[in-house]
Coordinates of C-alpha atoms in Angstrom, one line a residue:
X708 CA -4.7 -35.9 -33.0
X709 CA -2.8 -37.8 -34.6
X710 CA -5.0 -38.9 -37.5
X711 CA -3.4 -41.6 -39.2
X712 CA -3.6 -43.9 -35.6
X713 CA -7.0 -42.9 -34.7
X714 CA -8.7 -46.4 -35.9
X715 CA -5.7 -49.0 -36.5
X716 CA -8.1 -51.3 -37.5
X717 CA -8.5 -49.0 -40.9
X718 CA -5.1 -50.4 -41.7
X719 CA -6.4 -53.7 -42.6
X720 CA -7.5 -52.5 -46.1
X721 CA -10.5 -54.4 -46.2
X722 CA -11.9 -53.9 -49.6
X723 CA -9.3 -55.5 -51.1
X724 CA -9.8 -59.0 -48.6
X725 CA -10.9 -61.6 -51.4
X726 CA -7.8 -60.9 -53.3
X727 CA -5.9 -61.3 -50.2
X728 CA -8.1 -64.8 -50.0
X729 CA -7.2 -65.9 -53.1
X730 CA -3.7 -65.2 -52.1
X731 CA -3.2 -67.2 -49.0
X732 CA -5.0 -70.6 -51.1
X733 CA -1.3 -70.8 -52.9
X734 CA 0.6 -73.3 -51.6
X735 CA 3.7 -71.5 -51.7
X736 CA 2.9 -68.6 -49.9
X737 CA 0.5 -70.6 -47.2
X738 CA 3.6 -72.8 -46.1
X739 CA 5.5 -68.8 -44.4
X740 CA 1.9 -67.8 -43.0
X741 CA 1.1 -71.7 -41.3
X742 CA 4.9 -71.2 -39.3
X743 CA 4.0 -67.4 -38.3
X744 CA 1.0 -68.7 -37.0
X745 CA 2.1 -71.6 -35.1
X746 CA 5.6 -69.4 -33.6
X747 CA 2.1 -66.3 -32.6
X748 CA 0.3 -69.3 -31.3
X749 CA 3.0 -70.4 -29.3
X750 CA 4.0 -67.0 -28.2
X751 CA 0.8 -65.9 -26.1
X752 CA 0.8 -69.4 -24.7
X753 CA 3.9 -68.8 -23.1
X754 CA 2.6 -65.6 -22.3
X755 CA -0.6 -66.5 -20.7
X756 CA 1.2 -69.5 -19.2
X757 CA 2.7 -68.1 -16.2
X758 CA 1.1 -69.0 -12.3
X759 CA 0.1 -65.6 -12.1
X760 CA -2.1 -65.5 -14.5
X761 CA -3.0 -69.4 -15.3
X762 CA -5.9 -69.3 -13.6
X763 CA -7.7 -66.5 -15.7
X764 CA -10.1 -67.3 -18.7
X765 CA -9.2 -65.5 -22.3
X766 CA -11.7 -63.4 -22.8
X767 CA -14.5 -64.4 -25.6
X768 CA -13.8 -64.1 -29.0
X769 CA -16.1 -64.9 -32.2
X770 CA -14.8 -68.5 -34.3
X771 CA -11.9 -66.9 -36.2
X772 CA -10.1 -68.6 -39.3
X773 CA -6.5 -69.8 -40.0
X774 CA -3.6 -66.9 -41.2
X775 CA -6.5 -64.0 -41.1
X776 CA -8.0 -64.5 -37.9
X777 CA -10.9 -62.7 -37.1
X778 CA -9.9 -60.0 -40.0
X779 CA -12.6 -61.1 -42.8
X780 CA -15.8 -60.4 -40.1
X781 CA -15.0 -56.6 -40.3
X782 CA -16.4 -54.4 -43.0
X783 CA -16.3 -50.1 -42.3
X784 CA -17.5 -48.0 -41.4
X785 CA -15.4 -50.7 -38.7
X786 CA -16.6 -48.8 -35.6
X787 CA -20.5 -50.5 -37.1
X788 CA -19.2 -53.7 -37.7
X789 CA -17.7 -54.0 -34.6
X790 CA -21.1 -53.5 -33.2
X791 CA -22.3 -55.4 -35.0
X792 CA -19.9 -57.8 -33.5
X793 CA -20.4 -57.2 -30.1
X794 CA -24.7 -57.7 -30.5
X795 CA -24.2 -61.2 -31.7
X796 CA -22.1 -62.4 -29.4
X797 CA -25.1 -61.4 -26.5
X798 CA -23.5 -57.5 -26.1
X799 CA -20.0 -58.9 -25.0
X800 CA -18.3 -55.7 -23.6
X801 CA -14.6 -57.4 -24.0
X802 CA -14.1 -59.6 -27.1
X803 CA -10.5 -60.6 -28.2
X804 CA -9.9 -61.0 -32.2
X805 CA -7.6 -62.1 -33.8
X806 CA -6.4 -60.0 -36.6
X807 CA -3.6 -61.9 -38.7
X808 CA -0.5 -62.1 -35.9
X809 CA -1.8 -59.4 -33.6
X810 CA -4.4 -59.5 -30.4
X811 CA -6.8 -56.9 -30.0
X812 CA -9.1 -56.0 -27.2
X813 CA -12.5 -55.1 -28.2
X814 CA -14.3 -52.6 -25.6
X815 CA -17.5 -51.9 -25.8
X816 CA -18.9 -51.0 -22.5
X817 CA -17.9 -47.9 -20.1
X818 CA -17.3 -49.7 -16.9
X819 CA -14.5 -52.0 -19.1
X820 CA -12.8 -48.7 -20.6
X821 CA -12.9 -47.2 -17.7
X822 CA -10.4 -50.2 -16.1
X823 CA -8.7 -50.1 -18.9
X824 CA -8.3 -45.9 -18.4
X825 CA -7.5 -46.0 -14.4
X826 CA -6.7 -49.3 -12.8
X827 CA -4.3 -50.0 -15.8
X828 CA -4.1 -46.4 -17.3
X829 CA -0.3 -47.2 -17.6
X830 CA -0.4 -50.5 -18.8
X831 CA -2.4 -49.4 -22.1
X832 CA -0.5 -46.3 -22.2
X833 CA 1.6 -47.5 -25.4
X834 CA 0.7 -47.4 -29.2
X835 CA 0.9 -50.4 -31.6
X836 CA 4.0 -49.8 -33.5
X837 CA 2.7 -49.9 -37.0
X838 CA 4.6 -49.7 -40.2
X839 CA 1.9 -48.4 -41.7
X840 CA 2.5 -45.7 -39.6
X841 CA 6.1 -44.8 -39.1
X842 CA 5.9 -42.5 -42.0
X843 CA 3.6 -40.8 -40.9
X844 CA 4.9 -40.1 -37.7
X845 CA 8.8 -38.8 -37.9
X846 CA 9.4 -43.0 -36.5
X847 CA 6.7 -42.9 -33.8
X848 CA 8.4 -39.5 -32.1
X849 CA 5.4 -37.9 -32.0
X850 CA 3.2 -37.1 -29.2
X851 CA 0.9 -38.9 -30.5
X852 CA 2.0 -41.6 -31.5
X853 CA 5.4 -42.3 -29.7
X854 CA 6.0 -45.0 -27.0
X855 CA 4.9 -44.4 -23.1
X856 CA 8.7 -43.2 -21.7
X857 CA 10.5 -40.3 -21.5
X858 CA 9.8 -38.8 -24.8
X859 CA 6.8 -39.1 -24.5
X860 CA 6.7 -37.4 -20.9
X861 CA 8.7 -34.9 -22.2
X862 CA 6.0 -33.7 -25.1
X863 CA 3.2 -34.6 -23.3
X864 CA 4.4 -31.7 -20.2
X865 CA 5.1 -29.4 -23.2
X866 CA 1.7 -29.4 -24.8
X867 CA 0.3 -29.4 -20.9
X868 CA 1.8 -27.0 -19.8
X869 CA 2.6 -24.4 -22.5
X870 CA 0.5 -25.4 -25.3
X871 CA -2.8 -25.8 -24.5
X872 CA -2.0 -24.3 -21.0
X873 CA -5.6 -22.2 -20.2
X874 CA -2.4 -19.5 -20.5
X875 CA -2.3 -19.8 -23.5
X876 CA -5.7 -20.6 -24.6
X877 CA -6.4 -16.7 -22.6
X878 CA -3.6 -14.9 -25.2
X879 CA -5.3 -17.2 -28.3
X880 CA -9.0 -16.1 -27.8
X881 CA -8.7 -12.8 -30.1
X882 CA -7.0 -15.4 -32.7
X883 CA -10.6 -16.8 -31.9
X884 CA -12.5 -14.1 -32.2
X885 CA -11.1 -12.1 -34.9
X886 CA -11.3 -16.0 -37.7
X887 CA -14.3 -16.5 -36.5
X888 CA -15.8 -12.1 -37.1
X889 CA -13.7 -13.1 -40.6
X890 CA -16.2 -16.2 -40.8
X891 CA -19.0 -14.5 -40.0
X892 CA -18.5 -11.3 -43.1
X893 CA -17.4 -13.9 -45.1
X894 CA -21.1 -15.9 -44.7
X895 CA -22.8 -12.8 -44.6
X896 CA -22.2 -11.5 -48.7
X897 CA -26.2 -10.4 -49.6
X898 CA -28.8 -9.4 -47.7
X899 CA -31.5 -12.8 -48.8
X900 CA -30.7 -16.5 -48.1
X901 CA -28.4 -17.9 -50.4
X902 CA -26.6 -21.1 -50.6
X903 CA -23.2 -22.6 -48.6
X904 CA -21.1 -25.0 -48.0
X905 CA -20.3 -25.0 -44.4
X906 CA -17.8 -27.9 -45.1
X907 CA -15.4 -25.1 -46.5
X908 CA -16.0 -22.3 -45.0
X909 CA -15.5 -24.3 -41.3
X910 CA -12.1 -25.5 -43.2
X911 CA -10.8 -22.5 -44.2
X912 CA -11.5 -21.2 -40.0
X913 CA -10.0 -24.2 -39.1
X914 CA -7.1 -23.7 -40.9
X915 CA -6.3 -20.5 -40.4
X916 CA -6.7 -21.1 -36.7
X917 CA -3.8 -23.3 -36.0
X918 CA -1.6 -21.3 -38.3
X919 CA -1.7 -19.1 -36.0
X920 CA -1.9 -20.1 -33.4
X921 CA 2.1 -22.0 -35.0
X922 CA 3.5 -18.6 -36.6
X923 CA 1.5 -14.4 -36.4
X924 CA -0.1 -15.7 -40.0
X925 CA -3.0 -16.8 -41.9
X926 CA -2.8 -19.2 -44.5
X927 CA -2.5 -17.9 -47.9
X928 CA -4.4 -20.4 -50.5
X929 CA -1.5 -21.9 -52.0
X930 CA -0.7 -22.8 -48.7
X931 CA -4.0 -24.1 -47.4
X932 CA -4.7 -26.2 -50.3
X933 CA -1.2 -28.0 -49.9
X934 CA -2.0 -28.4 -45.9
X935 CA -5.4 -29.4 -46.8
X936 CA -4.0 -31.9 -49.5
X937 CA -1.4 -33.0 -46.7
X938 CA -3.8 -34.4 -43.7
X939 CA -6.8 -35.5 -47.1
X940 CA -4.1 -37.6 -47.9
X941 CA -2.7 -39.0 -45.1
X942 CA -6.8 -39.8 -43.7
X943 CA -6.9 -42.0 -47.4
X944 CA -3.6 -43.9 -47.2
X945 CA -4.7 -44.8 -43.9
X946 CA -8.1 -46.0 -45.0
X947 CA -6.5 -48.0 -48.1
X948 CA -3.8 -49.1 -45.8
X949 CA -2.5 -52.4 -46.1
X950 CA -3.4 -56.5 -43.6
X951 CA 0.9 -56.0 -43.8
X952 CA 0.5 -54.5 -40.4
X953 CA -1.5 -58.1 -39.5
X954 CA 0.1 -60.1 -42.0
X955 CA 3.3 -59.5 -41.7
X956 CA 4.5 -62.3 -45.1
X957 CA 2.1 -60.2 -47.1
X958 CA 3.6 -56.4 -46.8
X959 CA 4.9 -56.5 -50.0
X960 CA 1.9 -57.8 -52.4
X961 CA 0.1 -55.5 -54.7
X962 CA 1.5 -52.6 -51.8
X963 CA 3.7 -50.9 -55.0
X964 CA 0.8 -48.1 -55.7
X965 CA 0.4 -46.9 -52.2
X966 CA 3.6 -47.1 -51.1
X967 CA 4.7 -44.5 -54.2
X968 CA 1.5 -42.3 -52.4
X969 CA 3.2 -43.0 -48.8
X970 CA 6.3 -41.7 -50.1
X971 CA 5.3 -39.0 -52.0
X972 CA 2.7 -37.8 -49.0
X973 CA 6.3 -37.6 -46.8
X974 CA 8.0 -35.4 -48.8
X975 CA 6.1 -33.1 -49.6
X976 CA 4.4 -33.1 -45.6
X977 CA 8.2 -32.5 -44.4
X978 CA 9.2 -29.7 -47.2
X979 CA 5.9 -27.9 -46.1
X980 CA 6.6 -28.2 -43.0
X981 CA 10.1 -27.5 -42.9
X982 CA 10.0 -24.6 -44.6
X983 CA 7.2 -23.1 -41.8
X984 CA 9.9 -23.9 -39.5
X985 CA 12.7 -21.0 -41.6
X986 CA 9.8 -18.8 -42.5
X987 CA 9.4 -18.3 -38.2
X988 CA 13.6 -18.9 -37.5
X989 CA 13.9 -16.0 -40.5
X990 CA 11.8 -13.9 -38.4
X991 CA 13.8 -14.7 -35.5
X992 CA 17.2 -13.8 -37.3
X993 CA 16.0 -10.4 -38.7
X994 CA 13.8 -9.3 -35.0
X995 CA 10.5 -9.6 -36.7
X996 CA 8.5 -11.9 -34.2
X997 CA 7.8 -8.9 -31.9
X998 CA 6.5 -9.2 -28.8
X999 CA 3.8 -11.8 -29.8
X1000 CA 3.3 -16.0 -29.2
X1001 CA 3.7 -18.3 -31.2
X1002 CA 4.2 -22.3 -31.0
X1003 CA 6.7 -23.0 -33.3
X1004 CA 8.4 -19.6 -31.6
X1005 CA 8.3 -21.5 -28.5
X1006 CA 9.1 -24.5 -29.6
X1007 CA 12.3 -22.8 -31.4
X1008 CA 13.5 -21.1 -27.8
X1009 CA 13.5 -24.8 -26.0
X1010 CA 15.0 -26.0 -29.0
X1011 CA 18.1 -22.9 -28.3
X1012 CA 18.5 -24.7 -24.7
X1013 CA 18.5 -27.9 -26.2
X1014 CA 19.9 -28.1 -29.8
X1015 CA 20.4 -32.1 -29.9
X1016 CA 16.8 -33.0 -28.0
X1017 CA 14.5 -30.5 -29.9
X1018 CA 15.7 -31.5 -34.1
X1019 CA 13.8 -29.8 -36.4
X1020 CA 11.7 -33.6 -36.4
X1021 CA 10.5 -33.3 -32.9
X1022 CA 9.5 -29.6 -34.3
X1023 CA 7.6 -30.9 -38.0
X1024 CA 6.8 -33.4 -35.0
X1025 CA 4.4 -30.5 -33.4
X1026 CA 2.8 -28.5 -36.7
X1027 CA 1.7 -32.2 -38.0
X1028 CA 0.1 -32.9 -35.2
X1029 CA -1.6 -30.0 -34.7
X1030 CA -2.7 -29.7 -38.5
X1031 CA -3.8 -32.8 -38.7
X1032 CA -5.4 -33.5 -35.1
X1033 CA -6.5 -29.8 -35.1
X1034 CA -8.4 -28.9 -38.4
X1035 CA -10.8 -32.2 -39.7
X1036 CA -11.4 -33.0 -36.2
X1037 CA -13.0 -29.6 -35.2
X1038 CA -14.3 -29.1 -39.0
X1039 CA -16.8 -32.5 -38.6
X1040 CA -17.6 -32.1 -35.2
X1041 CA -19.3 -28.2 -36.0
X1042 CA -20.5 -29.8 -39.3
X1043 CA -22.4 -32.0 -37.6
X1044 CA -23.9 -29.8 -35.3
X1045 CA -25.3 -27.1 -37.5
X1046 CA -27.4 -30.5 -39.4
X1047 CA -28.8 -31.2 -36.4
X1048 CA -29.3 -28.3 -35.8
X1049 CA -31.3 -27.5 -38.9
X1050 CA -33.2 -30.8 -38.0
X1051 CA -34.4 -29.8 -35.4
X1052 CA -35.6 -26.0 -35.3
X1053 CA -36.6 -25.8 -31.9
X1054 CA -33.2 -26.8 -29.9
X1055 CA -31.7 -24.0 -33.0
X1056 CA -34.1 -21.1 -31.5
X1057 CA -33.7 -22.3 -28.5
X1058 CA -30.1 -21.4 -28.5
X1059 CA -30.4 -18.8 -29.8
X1060 CA -32.3 -17.4 -27.0
X1061 CA -30.0 -17.9 -25.1
X1062 CA -27.2 -16.3 -26.6
X1063 CA -29.7 -12.9 -27.3
X1064 CA -30.8 -12.9 -23.5
X1065 CA -26.7 -13.1 -22.3
X1066 CA -26.3 -10.1 -24.7
X1067 CA -29.1 -8.4 -24.8
X1068 CA -29.9 -5.6 -26.8
X1069 CA -26.7 -3.6 -27.7
X1070 CA -26.1 -6.1 -30.2
X1071 CA -22.5 -7.2 -29.8
X1072 CA -21.3 -10.4 -31.3
X1073 CA -21.0 -12.6 -28.0
X1074 CA -17.2 -13.6 -27.3
X1075 CA -15.6 -16.8 -26.3
X1076 CA -15.8 -15.5 -22.7
X1077 CA -19.1 -15.9 -22.8
X1078 CA -18.9 -20.0 -22.8
X1079 CA -19.7 -20.5 -19.6
X1080 CA -22.2 -18.6 -19.5
X1081 CA -23.9 -21.3 -22.3
X1082 CA -25.4 -23.4 -20.9
X1083 CA -27.4 -24.5 -23.8
X1084 CA -25.1 -23.8 -26.3
X1085 CA -22.6 -26.5 -24.6
X1086 CA -25.0 -29.3 -24.0
X1087 CA -26.0 -28.9 -28.2
X1088 CA -21.7 -29.7 -28.2
X1089 CA -21.9 -32.8 -26.5
X1090 CA -24.2 -34.2 -27.8
X1091 CA -23.0 -34.2 -31.0
X1092 CA -19.4 -35.3 -29.7
X1093 CA -21.8 -38.6 -27.9
X1094 CA -23.9 -39.3 -30.7
X1095 CA -20.7 -38.4 -33.7
X1096 CA -17.8 -39.3 -32.5
X1097 CA -15.0 -38.0 -34.6
X1098 CA -12.5 -40.1 -32.9
X1099 CA -15.4 -43.2 -32.9
X1100 CA -13.3 -46.1 -31.6
X1101 CA -10.4 -43.4 -30.0
X1102 CA -7.0 -44.6 -30.8
X1103 CA -5.7 -47.3 -30.2
X1104 CA -3.0 -48.9 -27.9
X1105 CA -1.6 -51.8 -26.8
X1106 CA -0.7 -53.7 -23.5
X1107 CA 2.8 -53.3 -21.4
X1108 CA 2.3 -55.9 -19.2
X1109 CA 0.0 -58.8 -18.9
X1110 CA -3.3 -57.4 -16.7
X1111 CA -6.7 -57.9 -16.1
X1112 CA -10.0 -56.5 -16.8
X1113 CA -13.6 -57.3 -15.4
X1114 CA -12.2 -61.3 -14.5
X1115 CA -10.1 -62.0 -17.8
X1116 CA -6.6 -62.2 -18.5
X1117 CA -4.9 -59.8 -21.4
X1118 CA -1.3 -60.9 -22.1
X1119 CA 1.0 -58.3 -22.7
X1120 CA 1.3 -56.8 -26.2
X1121 CA -2.2 -56.5 -27.0
X1122 CA -3.7 -53.7 -28.8
X1123 CA -6.6 -52.1 -27.2
X1124 CA -9.7 -50.7 -28.8
X1125 CA -12.2 -49.1 -26.8
X1126 CA -15.5 -48.4 -29.4
X1127 CA -16.9 -44.5 -27.8
X1128 CA -19.4 -44.6 -30.5
X1129 CA -20.9 -48.5 -28.9
X1130 CA -20.8 -46.8 -25.6
X1131 CA -22.1 -43.8 -25.8
X1132 CA -25.1 -45.3 -28.1
X1133 CA -25.2 -48.2 -25.4
X1134 CA -29.2 -48.5 -24.6
X1135 CA -28.9 -49.8 -21.0
X1136 CA -26.2 -46.0 -20.4
X1137 CA -28.5 -43.2 -21.9
X1138 CA -31.9 -42.5 -22.9
X1139 CA -32.9 -42.1 -26.4
X1140 CA -29.7 -42.8 -27.1
X1141 CA -29.7 -42.3 -30.7
X1142 CA -32.4 -39.3 -30.5
X1143 CA -30.5 -36.1 -30.2
X1144 CA -31.2 -34.3 -26.9
X1145 CA -29.2 -31.4 -26.0
X1146 CA -31.3 -31.8 -22.5
X1147 CA -29.4 -34.1 -20.9
X1148 CA -26.2 -31.8 -20.3
X1149 CA -27.7 -29.2 -19.1
X1150 CA -28.6 -29.3 -14.9
X1151 CA -30.1 -31.5 -13.6
X1152 CA -30.0 -33.9 -16.9
X1153 CA -29.8 -37.6 -17.1
X1154 CA -25.6 -37.2 -18.4
X1155 CA -24.4 -34.3 -15.7
X1156 CA -24.1 -36.8 -12.9
X1157 CA -20.8 -37.9 -11.9
X1158 CA -21.0 -41.5 -13.6
X1159 CA -21.6 -39.8 -16.9
X1160 CA -18.1 -38.7 -17.1
X1161 CA -16.8 -42.2 -18.1
X1162 CA -19.9 -42.7 -20.5
X1163 CA -18.5 -40.1 -22.1
X1164 CA -15.5 -39.8 -24.2
X1165 CA -15.0 -38.4 -27.1
X1166 CA -11.5 -36.9 -26.7
X1167 CA -10.0 -40.2 -25.0
X1168 CA -9.4 -40.9 -21.6
X1169 CA -6.7 -41.8 -19.1
X1170 CA -3.3 -40.1 -19.4
X1171 CA -3.3 -40.0 -23.4
X1172 CA -6.4 -38.2 -23.6
X1173 CA -6.1 -35.2 -26.7
X1174 CA -4.3 -32.4 -25.3
X1175 CA -6.3 -30.0 -26.8
X1176 CA -9.5 -30.2 -25.6
X1177 CA -9.5 -27.0 -23.8
X1178 CA -9.1 -25.3 -27.6
X1179 CA -11.5 -27.6 -29.8
X1180 CA -14.3 -26.5 -26.8
X1181 CA -13.7 -23.5 -27.0
X1182 CA -13.0 -22.7 -31.2
X1183 CA -16.0 -25.2 -31.6
X1184 CA -18.4 -23.5 -29.1
X1185 CA -17.8 -19.8 -29.8
X1186 CA -17.6 -20.3 -33.9
X1187 CA -20.9 -22.3 -33.5
X1188 CA -22.8 -19.6 -30.9
X1189 CA -21.1 -17.1 -34.0
X1190 CA -22.9 -19.3 -36.8
X1191 CA -26.3 -19.8 -34.2
X1192 CA -26.5 -15.3 -33.2
X1193 CA -25.4 -13.6 -36.4
X1194 CA -26.7 -16.0 -39.2
X1195 CA -30.7 -17.3 -39.9
X1196 CA -30.2 -21.0 -41.4
X1197 CA -33.0 -22.6 -43.6
X1198 CA -32.6 -26.3 -44.8
X1199 CA -32.1 -26.1 -48.8
X1200 CA -35.8 -27.8 -49.3
X1201 CA -38.8 -29.6 -46.7
X1202 CA -36.5 -32.5 -46.7
X1203 CA -34.4 -33.2 -43.8
X1204 CA -30.4 -32.5 -43.6
X1205 CA -28.5 -36.2 -44.5
X1206 CA -27.3 -37.6 -41.4
X1207 CA -25.0 -40.7 -42.9
X1208 CA -22.0 -41.1 -41.8
X1209 CA -18.8 -41.3 -44.6
X1210 CA -16.6 -44.2 -44.1
X1211 CA -13.6 -43.1 -43.3
X1212 CA -10.8 -42.5 -40.6
X1213 CA -12.6 -40.4 -38.5
X1214 CA -16.9 -39.6 -38.9
X1215 CA -17.0 -37.3 -42.1
X1216 CA -20.9 -36.4 -43.3
X1217 CA -21.1 -38.7 -46.3
X1218 CA -22.5 -35.6 -47.9
X1219 CA -20.7 -32.1 -46.7
X1220 CA -23.5 -30.5 -45.8
X1221 CA -25.0 -27.6 -48.0
X1222 CA -28.0 -24.6 -46.3
X1223 CA -29.3 -21.4 -47.1
X1224 CA -27.8 -18.8 -45.1
X1225 CA -28.6 -14.8 -44.9
X1226 CA -27.2 -12.5 -42.4
X1227 CA -29.2 -10.7 -39.3
X1228 CA -27.7 -7.6 -39.0
X1229 CA -25.8 -8.2 -35.6
X1230 CA -22.6 -6.4 -35.8
X1231 CA -19.6 -8.4 -35.9

């Protein structure tokens, strides 16, 4: 999942909004946006005046300001400000927002989201092509950023049928097992409790799993540093990105520093990905690849079959997607899960007992194949994803034609924004929505009926949902289970772990998790 798209509203650069507003009082600048605003309004009215749509009402909309629309109502973290906005308007399931020159539909209910991704799934299969995302998506050609059409359908077919198919995931199970075993050995140093920064170790785990799947080897220290910098800098640039995505006439105002950083990031990332592709190409030419399957190797096979289509840019786009979507999101979920368990020791002991009951007295390390027999462990992951979805606003979609949602008219070209965080904590849908209760996902629990599937959407919904869900659940489930089975865990002190959310494109912890751990003598 490419992070630069996971929250299109992050492209507003909220900290700089007061300066932008000050600029708007200047007459020379003000004249241009007024004209632009009137043109947009004319287009919107004409698109809504067809006989089929004129009788339908637009969704409710808060009072807005000229030119900037509703930008002044937003603050970080965006999913919280949008939840408050919905609450202030009688918990409306839909709100129509004007973000500068663009219309956006905010969805805050499971039923409305279901309509968007079932009945109108094809209508909302597009992504908005925001200028700030172009450099970080190989000109909108990656699986996450590409507009709906033949190219996207081909990438999706490759992802589901080859890269993330059941047979492919089964093949790479040994990679997950070996890397998790390496993580446990790192955390098991010494005989007593010692303090560890959990995120740092999880970062290494996630990156090495992805690298071994892509090219068949682990990262060296310098390479790992560069990959992590690319992901972090990309996240930061999107978080700080310009209002120019929604106010085009201001695209070049105060943007020089960010543009330089974007150019540097694009260059650094492309060189890193190019080096990865060339390394794999050299190994193949020397016959060093052997029988080992790799993702980049398979893409090079496809390139040999059709060089015109499967360019190096397409292959590098897959690497970008794997690194961006397969590292930070996995790490953040595991960090939230461990934090929740440290604050709920009964749940920690309950899942450890479940694991010990399964493996018996031979003290063996659990296997990836054991996950289907560990329902409470998987329930902990589901409850973590409910409370702390890594993409709280999902990925943005865009309507390719006029449609009707919950009886309201939605014009073509409207950006769709689904507040999964709000939906997954909706008190009308969930009992004690803010409480950590994995039991709700156990057999017979409140969240096990057919209806709960539309209430849980951490990997998105519809045809553009994340194809890597199966890989993510395997890696997170096995890593969390092994950490619980092989190590004793304690908080640093009597106080509970701080659960404050950080501001960002995904949902990081404001304070990285530090904890005490000690080996339990399980054979690894």
